[in-house]
PDB file of C-alpha atoms in Angstrom:
ATOM      1  CA  SER A   1      47.286 -49.023 -29.779  1.00  0.00           C
ATOM      2  CA  LYS A   2      50.238 -49.617 -27.447  1.00  0.00           C
ATOM      3  CA  GLN A   3      48.157 -48.348 -24.528  1.00  0.00           C
ATOM      4  CA  GLN A   4      45.319 -50.793 -25.177  1.00  0.00           C
ATOM      5  CA  PRO A   5      46.082 -53.281 -22.329  1.00  0.00           C
ATOM      6  CA  ALA A   6      46.037 -50.507 -19.716  1.00  0.00           C
ATOM      7  CA  ILE A   7      42.860 -49.002 -21.206  1.00  0.00           C
ATOM      8  CA  ILE A   8      41.104 -52.387 -21.189  1.00  0.00           C
ATOM      9  CA  GLU A   9      42.071 -52.918 -17.554  1.00  0.00           C
ATOM     10  CA  ASN A  10      40.725 -49.506 -16.532  1.00  0.00           C
ATOM     11  CA  ASN A  11      37.481 -50.198 -18.403  1.00  0.00           C
ATOM     12  CA  ASN A  12      37.101 -53.523 -16.584  1.00  0.00           C
ATOM     13  CA  TYR A  13      37.339 -51.772 -13.213  1.00  0.00           C
ATOM     14  CA  ASN A  14      34.759 -49.206 -14.330  1.00  0.00           C
ATOM     15  CA  ILE A  15      32.431 -52.044 -15.347  1.00  0.00           C
ATOM     16  CA  ASN A  16      32.903 -53.626 -11.919  1.00  0.00           C
ATOM     17  CA  LYS A  17      31.888 -50.358 -10.247  1.00  0.00           C
ATOM     18  CA  SER A  18      28.890 -50.012 -12.565  1.00  0.00           C
ATOM     19  CA  GLU A  19      27.677 -53.539 -11.828  1.00  0.00           C
ATOM     20  CA  GLN A  20      27.875 -52.932  -8.076  1.00  0.00           C
ATOM     21  CA  HIS A  21      25.947 -49.685  -8.519  1.00  0.00           C
ATOM     22  CA  ASN A  22      23.175 -51.181 -10.637  1.00  0.00           C
ATOM     23  CA  SER A  23      22.360 -54.036  -8.293  1.00  0.00           C
ATOM     24  CA  ASP A  24      22.523 -54.449  -4.524  1.00  0.00           C
ATOM     25  CA  ASN A  25      22.742 -58.182  -5.148  1.00  0.00           C
ATOM     26  CA  ASN A  26      25.931 -57.676  -7.170  1.00  0.00           C
ATOM     27  CA  TYR A  27      27.358 -55.575  -4.362  1.00  0.00           C
ATOM     28  CA  ILE A  28      26.596 -58.235  -1.755  1.00  0.00           C
ATOM     29  CA  ALA A  29      27.942 -60.967  -4.025  1.00  0.00           C
ATOM     30  CA  PHE A  30      31.163 -58.968  -4.408  1.00  0.00           C
ATOM     31  CA  LEU A  31      31.603 -58.887  -0.630  1.00  0.00           C
ATOM     32  CA  GLU A  32      30.727 -62.551  -0.137  1.00  0.00           C
ATOM     33  CA  SER A  33      33.088 -63.632  -2.928  1.00  0.00           C
ATOM     34  CA  GLN A  34      36.027 -61.964  -1.153  1.00  0.00           C
ATOM     35  CA  GLY A  35      36.132 -59.150  -3.673  1.00  0.00           C
ATOM     36  CA  ILE A  36      37.623 -56.748  -1.137  1.00  0.00           C
ATOM     37  CA  GLU A  37      40.419 -59.177  -0.289  1.00  0.00           C
ATOM     38  CA  LEU A  38      41.139 -59.609  -4.011  1.00  0.00           C
ATOM     39  CA  MET A  39      41.387 -55.846  -4.537  1.00  0.00           C
ATOM     40  CA  MET A  40      43.748 -55.612  -1.563  1.00  0.00           C
ATOM     41  CA  ARG A  41      45.898 -58.345  -3.045  1.00  0.00           C
ATOM     42  CA  CYS A  42      46.119 -56.378  -6.300  1.00  0.00           C
ATOM     43  CA  LEU A  43      47.308 -53.396  -4.281  1.00  0.00           C
ATOM     44  CA  ARG A  44      49.964 -55.435  -2.511  1.00  0.00           C
ATOM     45  CA  GLU A  45      51.332 -56.646  -5.840  1.00  0.00           C
ATOM     46  CA  ARG A  46      52.111 -53.002  -6.748  1.00  0.00           C
ATOM     47  CA  VAL A  47      51.179 -53.450 -10.410  1.00  0.00           C
ATOM     48  CA  HIS A  48      48.987 -51.332 -12.707  1.00  0.00           C
ATOM     49  CA  SER A  49      45.827 -53.127 -11.586  1.00  0.00           C
ATOM     50  CA  GLY A  50      46.380 -51.846  -8.043  1.00  0.00           C
ATOM     51  CA  HIS A  51      45.351 -48.361  -9.153  1.00  0.00           C
ATOM     52  CA  GLY A  52      41.969 -49.597 -10.353  1.00  0.00           C
ATOM     53  CA  ALA A  53      41.649 -51.848  -7.300  1.00  0.00           C
ATOM     54  CA  LEU A  54      41.981 -48.812  -5.043  1.00  0.00           C
ATOM     55  CA  ARG A  55      39.158 -47.113  -6.955  1.00  0.00           C
ATOM     56  CA  ILE A  56      36.981 -50.182  -6.461  1.00  0.00           C
ATOM     57  CA  LEU A  57      37.729 -50.184  -2.722  1.00  0.00           C
ATOM     58  CA  THR A  58      36.847 -46.489  -2.514  1.00  0.00           C
ATOM     59  CA  PHE A  59      33.539 -47.123  -4.232  1.00  0.00           C
ATOM     60  CA  CYS A  60      32.803 -50.259  -2.213  1.00  0.00           C
ATOM     61  CA  LEU A  61      33.508 -48.791   1.221  1.00  0.00           C
ATOM     62  CA  GLY A  62      31.675 -45.581   0.354  1.00  0.00           C
ATOM     63  CA  ASN A  63      28.668 -47.160  -1.370  1.00  0.00           C
ATOM     64  CA  GLN A  64      26.408 -46.074   1.453  1.00  0.00           C
ATOM     65  CA  ASN A  65      23.626 -44.894  -0.781  1.00  0.00           C
ATOM     66  CA  LYS A  66      22.946 -45.073  -4.512  1.00  0.00           C
ATOM     67  CA  LYS A  67      23.071 -41.290  -4.621  1.00  0.00           C
ATOM     68  CA  ASN A  68      26.582 -41.371  -3.177  1.00  0.00           C
ATOM     69  CA  LEU A  69      28.582 -42.669  -6.117  1.00  0.00           C
ATOM     70  CA  ASN A  70      30.894 -40.141  -7.704  1.00  0.00           C
ATOM     71  CA  ILE A  71      34.032 -39.380  -5.691  1.00  0.00           C
ATOM     72  CA  GLU A  72      34.971 -36.635  -8.148  1.00  0.00           C
ATOM     73  CA  THR A  73      32.099 -34.428  -6.994  1.00  0.00           C
ATOM     74  CA  ALA A  74      30.759 -33.509  -3.571  1.00  0.00           C
ATOM     75  CA  GLN A  75      29.419 -36.524  -1.728  1.00  0.00           C
ATOM     76  CA  LEU A  76      26.505 -35.128   0.187  1.00  0.00           C
ATOM     77  CA  CYS A  77      24.565 -38.233   1.218  1.00  0.00           C
ATOM     78  CA  ASN A  78      24.207 -39.630   4.716  1.00  0.00           C
ATOM     79  CA  GLY A  79      24.335 -43.347   3.964  1.00  0.00           C
ATOM     80  CA  ASN A  80      23.617 -45.824   6.725  1.00  0.00           C
ATOM     81  CA  ASN A  81      23.897 -49.105   4.863  1.00  0.00           C
ATOM     82  CA  LYS A  82      24.736 -52.387   6.584  1.00  0.00           C
ATOM     83  CA  ASN A  83      26.529 -53.595   3.459  1.00  0.00           C
ATOM     84  CA  ASN A  84      28.821 -50.577   3.618  1.00  0.00           C
ATOM     85  CA  TYR A  85      29.643 -51.272   7.256  1.00  0.00           C
ATOM     86  CA  ALA A  86      30.291 -54.924   6.434  1.00  0.00           C
ATOM     87  CA  ALA A  87      32.717 -53.803   3.727  1.00  0.00           C
ATOM     88  CA  CYS A  88      34.554 -51.592   6.237  1.00  0.00           C
ATOM     89  CA  GLU A  89      34.821 -54.472   8.720  1.00  0.00           C
ATOM     90  CA  ILE A  90      36.207 -56.806   6.066  1.00  0.00           C
ATOM     91  CA  PHE A  91      38.711 -54.192   4.930  1.00  0.00           C
ATOM     92  CA  VAL A  92      40.061 -53.527   8.431  1.00  0.00           C
ATOM     93  CA  ASP A  93      40.156 -57.214   9.415  1.00  0.00           C
ATOM     94  CA  ALA A  94      42.118 -58.017   6.250  1.00  0.00           C
ATOM     95  CA  GLY A  95      44.867 -55.548   7.166  1.00  0.00           C
ATOM     96  CA  GLY A  96      43.584 -52.439   5.438  1.00  0.00           C
ATOM     97  CA  PHE A  97      45.491 -50.012   7.672  1.00  0.00           C
ATOM     98  CA  LYS A  98      48.816 -51.538   6.623  1.00  0.00           C
ATOM     99  CA  LEU A  99      47.909 -50.824   3.005  1.00  0.00           C
ATOM    100  CA  LEU A 100      46.395 -47.378   3.443  1.00  0.00           C
ATOM    101  CA  PHE A 101      48.941 -45.424   5.423  1.00  0.00           C
ATOM    102  CA  PRO A 102      51.970 -46.053   3.183  1.00  0.00           C
ATOM    103  CA  LEU A 103      49.769 -44.825   0.309  1.00  0.00           C
ATOM    104  CA  LEU A 104      48.782 -41.755   2.313  1.00  0.00           C
ATOM    105  CA  MET A 105      52.452 -41.021   2.970  1.00  0.00           C
ATOM    106  CA  GLY A 106      53.327 -41.542  -0.705  1.00  0.00           C
ATOM    107  CA  ARG A 107      55.809 -44.345  -0.022  1.00  0.00           C
ATOM    108  CA  SER A 108      57.353 -45.414  -3.319  1.00  0.00           C
ATOM    109  CA  THR A 109      57.597 -48.987  -2.016  1.00  0.00           C
ATOM    110  CA  SER A 110      53.789 -49.158  -1.762  1.00  0.00           C
ATOM    111  CA  ILE A 111      52.559 -47.154  -4.759  1.00  0.00           C
ATOM    112  CA  PRO A 112      51.146 -49.288  -7.623  1.00  0.00           C
ATOM    113  CA  LYS A 113      53.375 -49.020 -10.679  1.00  0.00           C
ATOM    114  CA  PRO A 114      51.648 -47.899 -13.885  1.00  0.00           C
ATOM    115  CA  ALA A 115      52.036 -50.174 -16.906  1.00  0.00           C
ATOM    116  CA  SER A 116      54.923 -49.287 -19.197  1.00  0.00           C
ATOM    117  CA  CYS A 117      52.452 -48.996 -22.099  1.00  0.00           C
ATOM    118  CA  SER A 118      50.597 -46.139 -20.350  1.00  0.00           C
ATOM    119  CA  ASP A 119      51.679 -42.494 -20.313  1.00  0.00           C
ATOM    120  CA  ALA A 120      52.101 -42.616 -16.537  1.00  0.00           C
ATOM    121  CA  GLY A 121      54.386 -45.641 -16.798  1.00  0.00           C
ATOM    122  CA  LYS A 122      56.673 -44.470 -19.580  1.00  0.00           C
ATOM    123  CA  LYS A 123      60.055 -42.997 -18.796  1.00  0.00           C
ATOM    124  CA  LEU A 124      59.816 -39.244 -18.956  1.00  0.00           C
ATOM    125  CA  LEU A 125      61.464 -37.873 -22.075  1.00  0.00           C
ATOM    126  CA  ASN A 126      64.125 -35.317 -21.204  1.00  0.00           C
ATOM    127  CA  ASN A 127      65.200 -32.682 -23.671  1.00  0.00           C
ATOM    128  CA  LYS A 128      68.956 -32.544 -24.152  1.00  0.00           C
ATOM    129  CA  LYS A 129      69.174 -28.764 -24.431  1.00  0.00           C
ATOM    130  CA  LYS A 130      68.921 -26.835 -21.199  1.00  0.00           C
ATOM    131  CA  GLY A 131      66.131 -24.300 -21.099  1.00  0.00           C
ATOM    132  CA  SER A 132      64.299 -25.845 -24.033  1.00  0.00           C
ATOM    133  CA  LYS A 133      60.573 -26.453 -23.719  1.00  0.00           C
ATOM    134  CA  LEU A 134      59.166 -29.911 -23.095  1.00  0.00           C
ATOM    135  CA  SER A 135      57.616 -31.639 -26.075  1.00  0.00           C
ATOM    136  CA  LYS A 136      53.871 -32.327 -26.114  1.00  0.00           C
ATOM    137  CA  LEU A 137      54.548 -36.011 -25.432  1.00  0.00           C
ATOM    138  CA  ALA A 138      56.792 -35.217 -22.465  1.00  0.00           C
ATOM    139  CA  LYS A 139      54.169 -32.830 -21.053  1.00  0.00           C
ATOM    140  CA  ARG A 140      51.480 -35.484 -21.434  1.00  0.00           C
ATOM    141  CA  GLN A 141      53.632 -38.071 -19.665  1.00  0.00           C
ATOM    142  CA  LYS A 142      54.457 -35.663 -16.843  1.00  0.00           C
ATOM    143  CA  LYS A 143      50.775 -34.818 -16.404  1.00  0.00           C
ATOM    144  CA  ALA A 144      49.814 -38.516 -16.404  1.00  0.00           C
ATOM    145  CA  LYS A 145      52.370 -39.334 -13.701  1.00  0.00           C
ATOM    146  CA  LYS A 146      51.110 -36.471 -11.551  1.00  0.00           C
ATOM    147  CA  GLU A 147      47.466 -37.524 -11.974  1.00  0.00           C
ATOM    148  CA  TRP A 148      48.369 -41.135 -11.138  1.00  0.00           C
ATOM    149  CA  MET A 149      49.809 -40.073  -7.779  1.00  0.00           C
ATOM    150  CA  GLU A 150      47.050 -37.558  -7.055  1.00  0.00           C
ATOM    151  CA  GLN A 151      44.317 -40.127  -7.647  1.00  0.00           C
ATOM    152  CA  ILE A 152      45.996 -42.563  -5.265  1.00  0.00           C
ATOM    153  CA  THR A 153      46.166 -39.898  -2.550  1.00  0.00           C
ATOM    154  CA  GLN A 154      42.567 -38.821  -3.132  1.00  0.00           C
ATOM    155  CA  ASN A 155      41.161 -42.346  -3.010  1.00  0.00           C
ATOM    156  CA  THR A 156      43.139 -43.045   0.160  1.00  0.00           C
ATOM    157  CA  ILE A 157      41.633 -39.965   1.814  1.00  0.00           C
ATOM    158  CA  TYR A 158      38.108 -41.017   0.874  1.00  0.00           C
ATOM    159  CA  ILE A 159      38.635 -44.526   2.246  1.00  0.00           C
ATOM    160  CA  LEU A 160      39.904 -43.118   5.558  1.00  0.00           C
ATOM    161  CA  TYR A 161      36.862 -40.857   5.696  1.00  0.00           C
ATOM    162  CA  TYR A 162      34.511 -43.790   5.099  1.00  0.00           C
ATOM    163  CA  LEU A 163      36.240 -45.733   7.868  1.00  0.00           C
ATOM    164  CA  LEU A 164      35.681 -42.733  10.125  1.00  0.00           C
ATOM    165  CA  GLN A 165      31.954 -42.905   9.361  1.00  0.00           C
ATOM    166  CA  TYR A 166      31.994 -46.618  10.167  1.00  0.00           C
ATOM    167  CA  ILE A 167      33.678 -45.964  13.521  1.00  0.00           C
ATOM    168  CA  ASN A 168      31.072 -43.328  14.356  1.00  0.00           C
ATOM    169  CA  SER A 169      28.278 -45.764  13.475  1.00  0.00           C
ATOM    170  CA  GLY A 170      29.191 -47.754  16.592  1.00  0.00           C
ATOM    171  CA  ASP A 171      27.440 -45.120  18.704  1.00  0.00           C
ATOM    172  CA  ASN A 172      24.115 -46.403  17.369  1.00  0.00           C
ATOM    173  CA  GLY A 173      24.845 -50.132  17.399  1.00  0.00           C
ATOM    174  CA  ASP A 174      24.672 -52.972  19.885  1.00  0.00           C
ATOM    175  CA  ASP A 175      27.384 -53.706  22.472  1.00  0.00           C
ATOM    176  CA  SER A 176      29.397 -55.953  20.152  1.00  0.00           C
ATOM    177  CA  LYS A 177      29.434 -53.336  17.391  1.00  0.00           C
ATOM    178  CA  MET A 178      30.343 -50.577  19.838  1.00  0.00           C
ATOM    179  CA  SER A 179      33.232 -52.689  21.098  1.00  0.00           C
ATOM    180  CA  SER A 180      34.427 -53.423  17.556  1.00  0.00           C
ATOM    181  CA  CYS A 181      34.240 -49.773  16.500  1.00  0.00           C
ATOM    182  CA  LEU A 182      36.028 -48.644  19.663  1.00  0.00           C
ATOM    183  CA  GLU A 183      38.855 -51.076  18.975  1.00  0.00           C
ATOM    184  CA  ILE A 184      39.211 -49.826  15.391  1.00  0.00           C
ATOM    185  CA  LYS A 185      39.055 -46.224  16.617  1.00  0.00           C
ATOM    186  CA  ASN A 186      41.937 -46.801  19.033  1.00  0.00           C
ATOM    187  CA  ARG A 187      43.974 -48.554  16.346  1.00  0.00           C
ATOM    188  CA  LEU A 188      43.370 -45.696  13.928  1.00  0.00           C
ATOM    189  CA  LEU A 189      44.335 -43.037  16.470  1.00  0.00           C
ATOM    190  CA  ALA A 190      47.489 -44.980  17.338  1.00  0.00           C
ATOM    191  CA  LYS A 191      48.571 -44.760  13.699  1.00  0.00           C
ATOM    192  CA  PHE A 192      48.629 -40.968  13.911  1.00  0.00           C
ATOM    193  CA  LEU A 193      50.851 -41.098  17.000  1.00  0.00           C
ATOM    194  CA  GLU A 194      53.433 -43.356  15.375  1.00  0.00           C
ATOM    195  CA  SER A 195      56.779 -42.241  13.933  1.00  0.00           C
ATOM    196  CA  ASP A 196      56.811 -38.826  15.571  1.00  0.00           C
ATOM    197  CA  PHE A 197      53.320 -37.869  14.320  1.00  0.00           C
ATOM    198  CA  GLU A 198      54.326 -38.120  10.644  1.00  0.00           C
ATOM    199  CA  LYS A 199      50.807 -39.110   9.548  1.00  0.00           C
ATOM    200  CA  SER A 200      49.287 -36.180  11.434  1.00  0.00           C
ATOM    201  CA  ASP A 201      51.813 -33.924   9.705  1.00  0.00           C
ATOM    202  CA  ARG A 202      50.765 -35.369   6.366  1.00  0.00           C
ATOM    203  CA  LEU A 203      47.105 -34.542   7.044  1.00  0.00           C
ATOM    204  CA  VAL A 204      48.034 -30.966   7.951  1.00  0.00           C
ATOM    205  CA  GLU A 205      50.025 -30.674   4.723  1.00  0.00           C
ATOM    206  CA  LEU A 206      47.124 -32.013   2.644  1.00  0.00           C
ATOM    207  CA  LEU A 207      44.567 -29.826   4.430  1.00  0.00           C
ATOM    208  CA  LEU A 208      46.446 -26.632   3.625  1.00  0.00           C
ATOM    209  CA  ARG A 209      47.133 -27.773   0.057  1.00  0.00           C
ATOM    210  CA  TYR A 210      43.491 -28.516  -0.728  1.00  0.00           C
ATOM    211  CA  ASP A 211      42.368 -25.323   1.003  1.00  0.00           C
ATOM    212  CA  THR A 212      44.654 -23.309  -1.277  1.00  0.00           C
ATOM    213  CA  GLN A 213      43.625 -25.246  -4.387  1.00  0.00           C
ATOM    214  CA  SER A 214      39.915 -24.798  -3.675  1.00  0.00           C
ATOM    215  CA  ARG A 215      40.297 -21.050  -3.132  1.00  0.00           C
ATOM    216  CA  ILE A 216      42.230 -20.707  -6.390  1.00  0.00           C
ATOM    217  CA  ALA A 217      39.540 -22.678  -8.261  1.00  0.00           C
ATOM    218  CA  GLU A 218      36.824 -20.433  -6.823  1.00  0.00           C
ATOM    219  CA  LYS A 219      38.763 -17.282  -7.732  1.00  0.00           C
ATOM    220  CA  LYS A 220      39.366 -18.528 -11.282  1.00  0.00           C
ATOM    221  CA  PHE A 221      35.644 -19.065 -11.721  1.00  0.00           C
ATOM    222  CA  TYR A 222      34.738 -15.545 -10.587  1.00  0.00           C
ATOM    223  CA  ILE A 223      37.118 -13.982 -13.137  1.00  0.00           C
ATOM    224  CA  SER A 224      36.050 -16.305 -15.960  1.00  0.00           C
ATOM    225  CA  ASP A 225      33.771 -15.498 -18.900  1.00  0.00           C
ATOM    226  CA  GLU A 226      31.353 -18.132 -17.614  1.00  0.00           C
ATOM    227  CA  ALA A 227      30.943 -16.246 -14.336  1.00  0.00           C
ATOM    228  CA  GLU A 228      30.459 -12.935 -16.146  1.00  0.00           C
ATOM    229  CA  TYR A 229      27.749 -14.448 -18.325  1.00  0.00           C
ATOM    230  CA  ALA A 230      26.069 -16.058 -15.304  1.00  0.00           C
ATOM    231  CA  GLU A 231      26.087 -12.772 -13.382  1.00  0.00           C
ATOM    232  CA  ASN A 232      24.293 -11.073 -16.272  1.00  0.00           C
ATOM    233  CA  HIS A 233      21.738 -13.811 -16.922  1.00  0.00           C
ATOM    234  CA  SER A 234      21.231 -15.647 -13.614  1.00  0.00           C
ATOM    235  CA  GLU A 235      20.233 -15.027 -10.021  1.00  0.00           C
ATOM    236  CA  GLU A 236      22.993 -14.209  -7.518  1.00  0.00           C
ATOM    237  CA  LEU A 237      22.364 -17.439  -5.612  1.00  0.00           C
ATOM    238  CA  GLU A 238      22.817 -19.502  -8.770  1.00  0.00           C
ATOM    239  CA  VAL A 239      26.179 -17.838  -9.441  1.00  0.00           C
ATOM    240  CA  GLU A 240      27.284 -18.567  -5.877  1.00  0.00           C
ATOM    241  CA  LEU A 241      26.289 -22.208  -6.283  1.00  0.00           C
ATOM    242  CA  MET A 242      28.268 -22.449  -9.517  1.00  0.00           C
ATOM    243  CA  ALA A 243      31.304 -20.962  -7.765  1.00  0.00           C
ATOM    244  CA  PHE A 244      30.911 -23.382  -4.871  1.00  0.00           C
ATOM    245  CA  HIS A 245      30.692 -26.287  -7.297  1.00  0.00           C
ATOM    246  CA  GLU A 246      33.990 -25.222  -8.881  1.00  0.00           C
ATOM    247  CA  LYS A 247      35.491 -24.869  -5.416  1.00  0.00           C
ATOM    248  CA  LEU A 248      34.488 -28.426  -4.540  1.00  0.00           C
ATOM    249  CA  LYS A 249      35.912 -29.793  -7.785  1.00  0.00           C
ATOM    250  CA  GLY A 250      39.109 -27.818  -7.311  1.00  0.00           C
ATOM    251  CA  GLY A 251      39.900 -29.389  -3.948  1.00  0.00           C
ATOM    252  CA  GLY A 252      37.114 -28.276  -1.634  1.00  0.00           C
ATOM    253  CA  ASP A 253      35.604 -31.721  -1.210  1.00  0.00           C
ATOM    254  CA  LEU A 254      38.980 -33.177  -0.241  1.00  0.00           C
ATOM    255  CA  PHE A 255      39.533 -30.187   2.054  1.00  0.00           C
ATOM    256  CA  HIS A 256      36.341 -31.163   3.882  1.00  0.00           C
ATOM    257  CA  ARG A 257      37.343 -34.824   4.206  1.00  0.00           C
ATOM    258  CA  VAL A 258      40.878 -34.128   5.433  1.00  0.00           C
ATOM    259  CA  GLY A 259      39.534 -31.532   7.862  1.00  0.00           C
ATOM    260  CA  SER A 260      37.113 -34.107   9.268  1.00  0.00           C
ATOM    261  CA  LEU A 261      39.949 -36.603   9.706  1.00  0.00           C
ATOM    262  CA  LEU A 262      42.062 -34.003  11.511  1.00  0.00           C
ATOM    263  CA  ALA A 263      39.118 -33.145  13.758  1.00  0.00           C
ATOM    264  CA  PHE A 264      38.778 -36.838  14.623  1.00  0.00           C
ATOM    265  CA  VAL A 265      42.497 -37.218  15.370  1.00  0.00           C
ATOM    266  CA  SER A 266      42.724 -33.962  17.297  1.00  0.00           C
ATOM    267  CA  GLY A 267      39.630 -34.722  19.357  1.00  0.00           C
ATOM    268  CA  GLY A 268      40.685 -38.301  20.072  1.00  0.00           C
ATOM    269  CA  SER A 269      44.222 -37.658  21.318  1.00  0.00           C
ATOM    270  CA  LYS A 270      45.518 -34.775  23.433  1.00  0.00           C
ATOM    271  CA  ARG A 271      49.056 -35.390  22.185  1.00  0.00           C
ATOM    272  CA  CYS A 272      47.918 -35.270  18.567  1.00  0.00           C
ATOM    273  CA  HIS A 273      45.871 -32.156  19.283  1.00  0.00           C
ATOM    274  CA  ALA A 274      48.880 -30.308  20.702  1.00  0.00           C
ATOM    275  CA  HIS A 275      51.100 -31.438  17.833  1.00  0.00           C
ATOM    276  CA  ILE A 276      48.566 -30.477  15.155  1.00  0.00           C
ATOM    277  CA  LEU A 277      48.132 -27.020  16.698  1.00  0.00           C
ATOM    278  CA  GLU A 278      51.897 -26.520  16.657  1.00  0.00           C
ATOM    279  CA  GLN A 279      52.228 -27.668  13.037  1.00  0.00           C
ATOM    280  CA  LEU A 280      49.437 -25.357  11.933  1.00  0.00           C
ATOM    281  CA  ARG A 281      51.072 -22.470  13.802  1.00  0.00           C
ATOM    282  CA  LEU A 282      54.427 -23.136  12.123  1.00  0.00           C
ATOM    283  CA  LYS A 283      52.694 -22.984   8.739  1.00  0.00           C
ATOM    284  CA  GLY A 284      51.027 -19.679   9.541  1.00  0.00           C
ATOM    285  CA  SER A 285      47.602 -21.181  10.177  1.00  0.00           C
ATOM    286  CA  GLY A 286      45.517 -22.394  13.097  1.00  0.00           C
ATOM    287  CA  ILE A 287      42.778 -24.726  14.254  1.00  0.00           C
ATOM    288  CA  GLY A 288      40.282 -22.382  12.602  1.00  0.00           C
ATOM    289  CA  VAL A 289      41.047 -23.898   9.192  1.00  0.00           C
ATOM    290  CA  VAL A 290      40.083 -27.352  10.516  1.00  0.00           C
ATOM    291  CA  LYS A 291      36.866 -25.963  11.982  1.00  0.00           C
ATOM    292  CA  ALA A 292      36.105 -24.222   8.691  1.00  0.00           C
ATOM    293  CA  ALA A 293      36.510 -27.474   6.748  1.00  0.00           C
ATOM    294  CA  VAL A 294      34.170 -29.400   9.044  1.00  0.00           C
ATOM    295  CA  SER A 295      31.647 -26.552   9.253  1.00  0.00           C
ATOM    296  CA  GLU A 296      31.430 -26.232   5.466  1.00  0.00           C
ATOM    297  CA  LEU A 297      30.769 -29.945   5.123  1.00  0.00           C
ATOM    298  CA  ILE A 298      28.111 -29.862   7.842  1.00  0.00           C
ATOM    299  CA  ASN A 299      26.336 -26.984   6.097  1.00  0.00           C
ATOM    300  CA  ILE A 300      25.925 -28.906   2.838  1.00  0.00           C
ATOM    301  CA  LEU A 301      24.858 -32.211   4.389  1.00  0.00           C
ATOM    302  CA  GLU A 302      21.285 -33.258   4.901  1.00  0.00           C
ATOM    303  CA  ASP A 303      20.212 -34.165   8.433  1.00  0.00           C
ATOM    304  CA  GLY A 304      21.397 -37.646   9.325  1.00  0.00           C
ATOM    305  CA  LEU A 305      24.029 -39.700  11.092  1.00  0.00           C
ATOM    306  CA  GLN A 306      26.960 -38.330   9.130  1.00  0.00           C
ATOM    307  CA  LYS A 307      25.991 -34.746   9.915  1.00  0.00           C
ATOM    308  CA  SER A 308      25.423 -35.436  13.612  1.00  0.00           C
ATOM    309  CA  HIS A 309      28.785 -37.217  13.891  1.00  0.00           C
ATOM    310  CA  LEU A 310      30.581 -34.266  12.328  1.00  0.00           C
ATOM    311  CA  GLU A 311      28.780 -31.852  14.646  1.00  0.00           C
ATOM    312  CA  LYS A 312      30.115 -33.847  17.603  1.00  0.00           C
ATOM    313  CA  LEU A 313      33.654 -33.667  16.204  1.00  0.00           C
ATOM    314  CA  LEU A 314      33.308 -29.921  15.727  1.00  0.00           C
ATOM    315  CA  ALA A 315      32.024 -29.442  19.280  1.00  0.00           C
ATOM    316  CA  VAL A 316      35.116 -31.176  20.697  1.00  0.00           C
ATOM    317  CA  LEU A 317      37.422 -28.817  18.792  1.00  0.00           C
TER     318      LEU A 317
END
């Protein structure tokens, strides 16, 4: 198949993730062998492999607990793993912020380019006749391009969230770790002040988008045949859990992560706080949507460091 090289490359990245998952020794060896730096280099090259490299970085920085593996579902664990924190330190020291924020902003000069043999990398076929429907191939290519960009944005959000957890871990460390985390915290906050708060604006945009998407997903479930069957054959609580699961898959989990990031930025900078409030007001919303995102995440987390850190962020708001 013409897509075989891209498929093989994606499979190789999945194998890498699987090997890290199945053995702590493999995970440590990956860090010690400069695996993070290699993935960052792939990203800088802006080639197809950068997409898979970003997935590896997401897994590596978020591999706090063996239960906490799948970024496509709710990540409800409270990992406190030294290897995870080491991965975060390596990522930041190697210039991770310079890679992340252009991806968050969707800068075309930073986005990895999909291989020309993949659907996402092919030139979109345009129909000559105006008003005519897109062919199946054109629809598939359009969908692939959209998914390519969405996955980059999603992985970037998760990495930022994991870095936030690392920063918060400094509260329970020694003086040197507290100093290191404080320095990274200040650097991260400074990023959201740059360029007339454009990164803060981006978080607000994403928060409202994922909030809408999650509500739509939940509504679609309740009017589906699956929900009707469940209501007739299951307990009410089970139906609610199924609806919540669909909400998380539809954007709710990302809504929680972006809300937590906004709470961190808003609580860490008075200027950012005032700007975020104004942007939410202009979009017909308010700080309540940020509080709702953080509160929902707190309610589904087990007791632990992650939950206590989020409770502190919520209290500041």
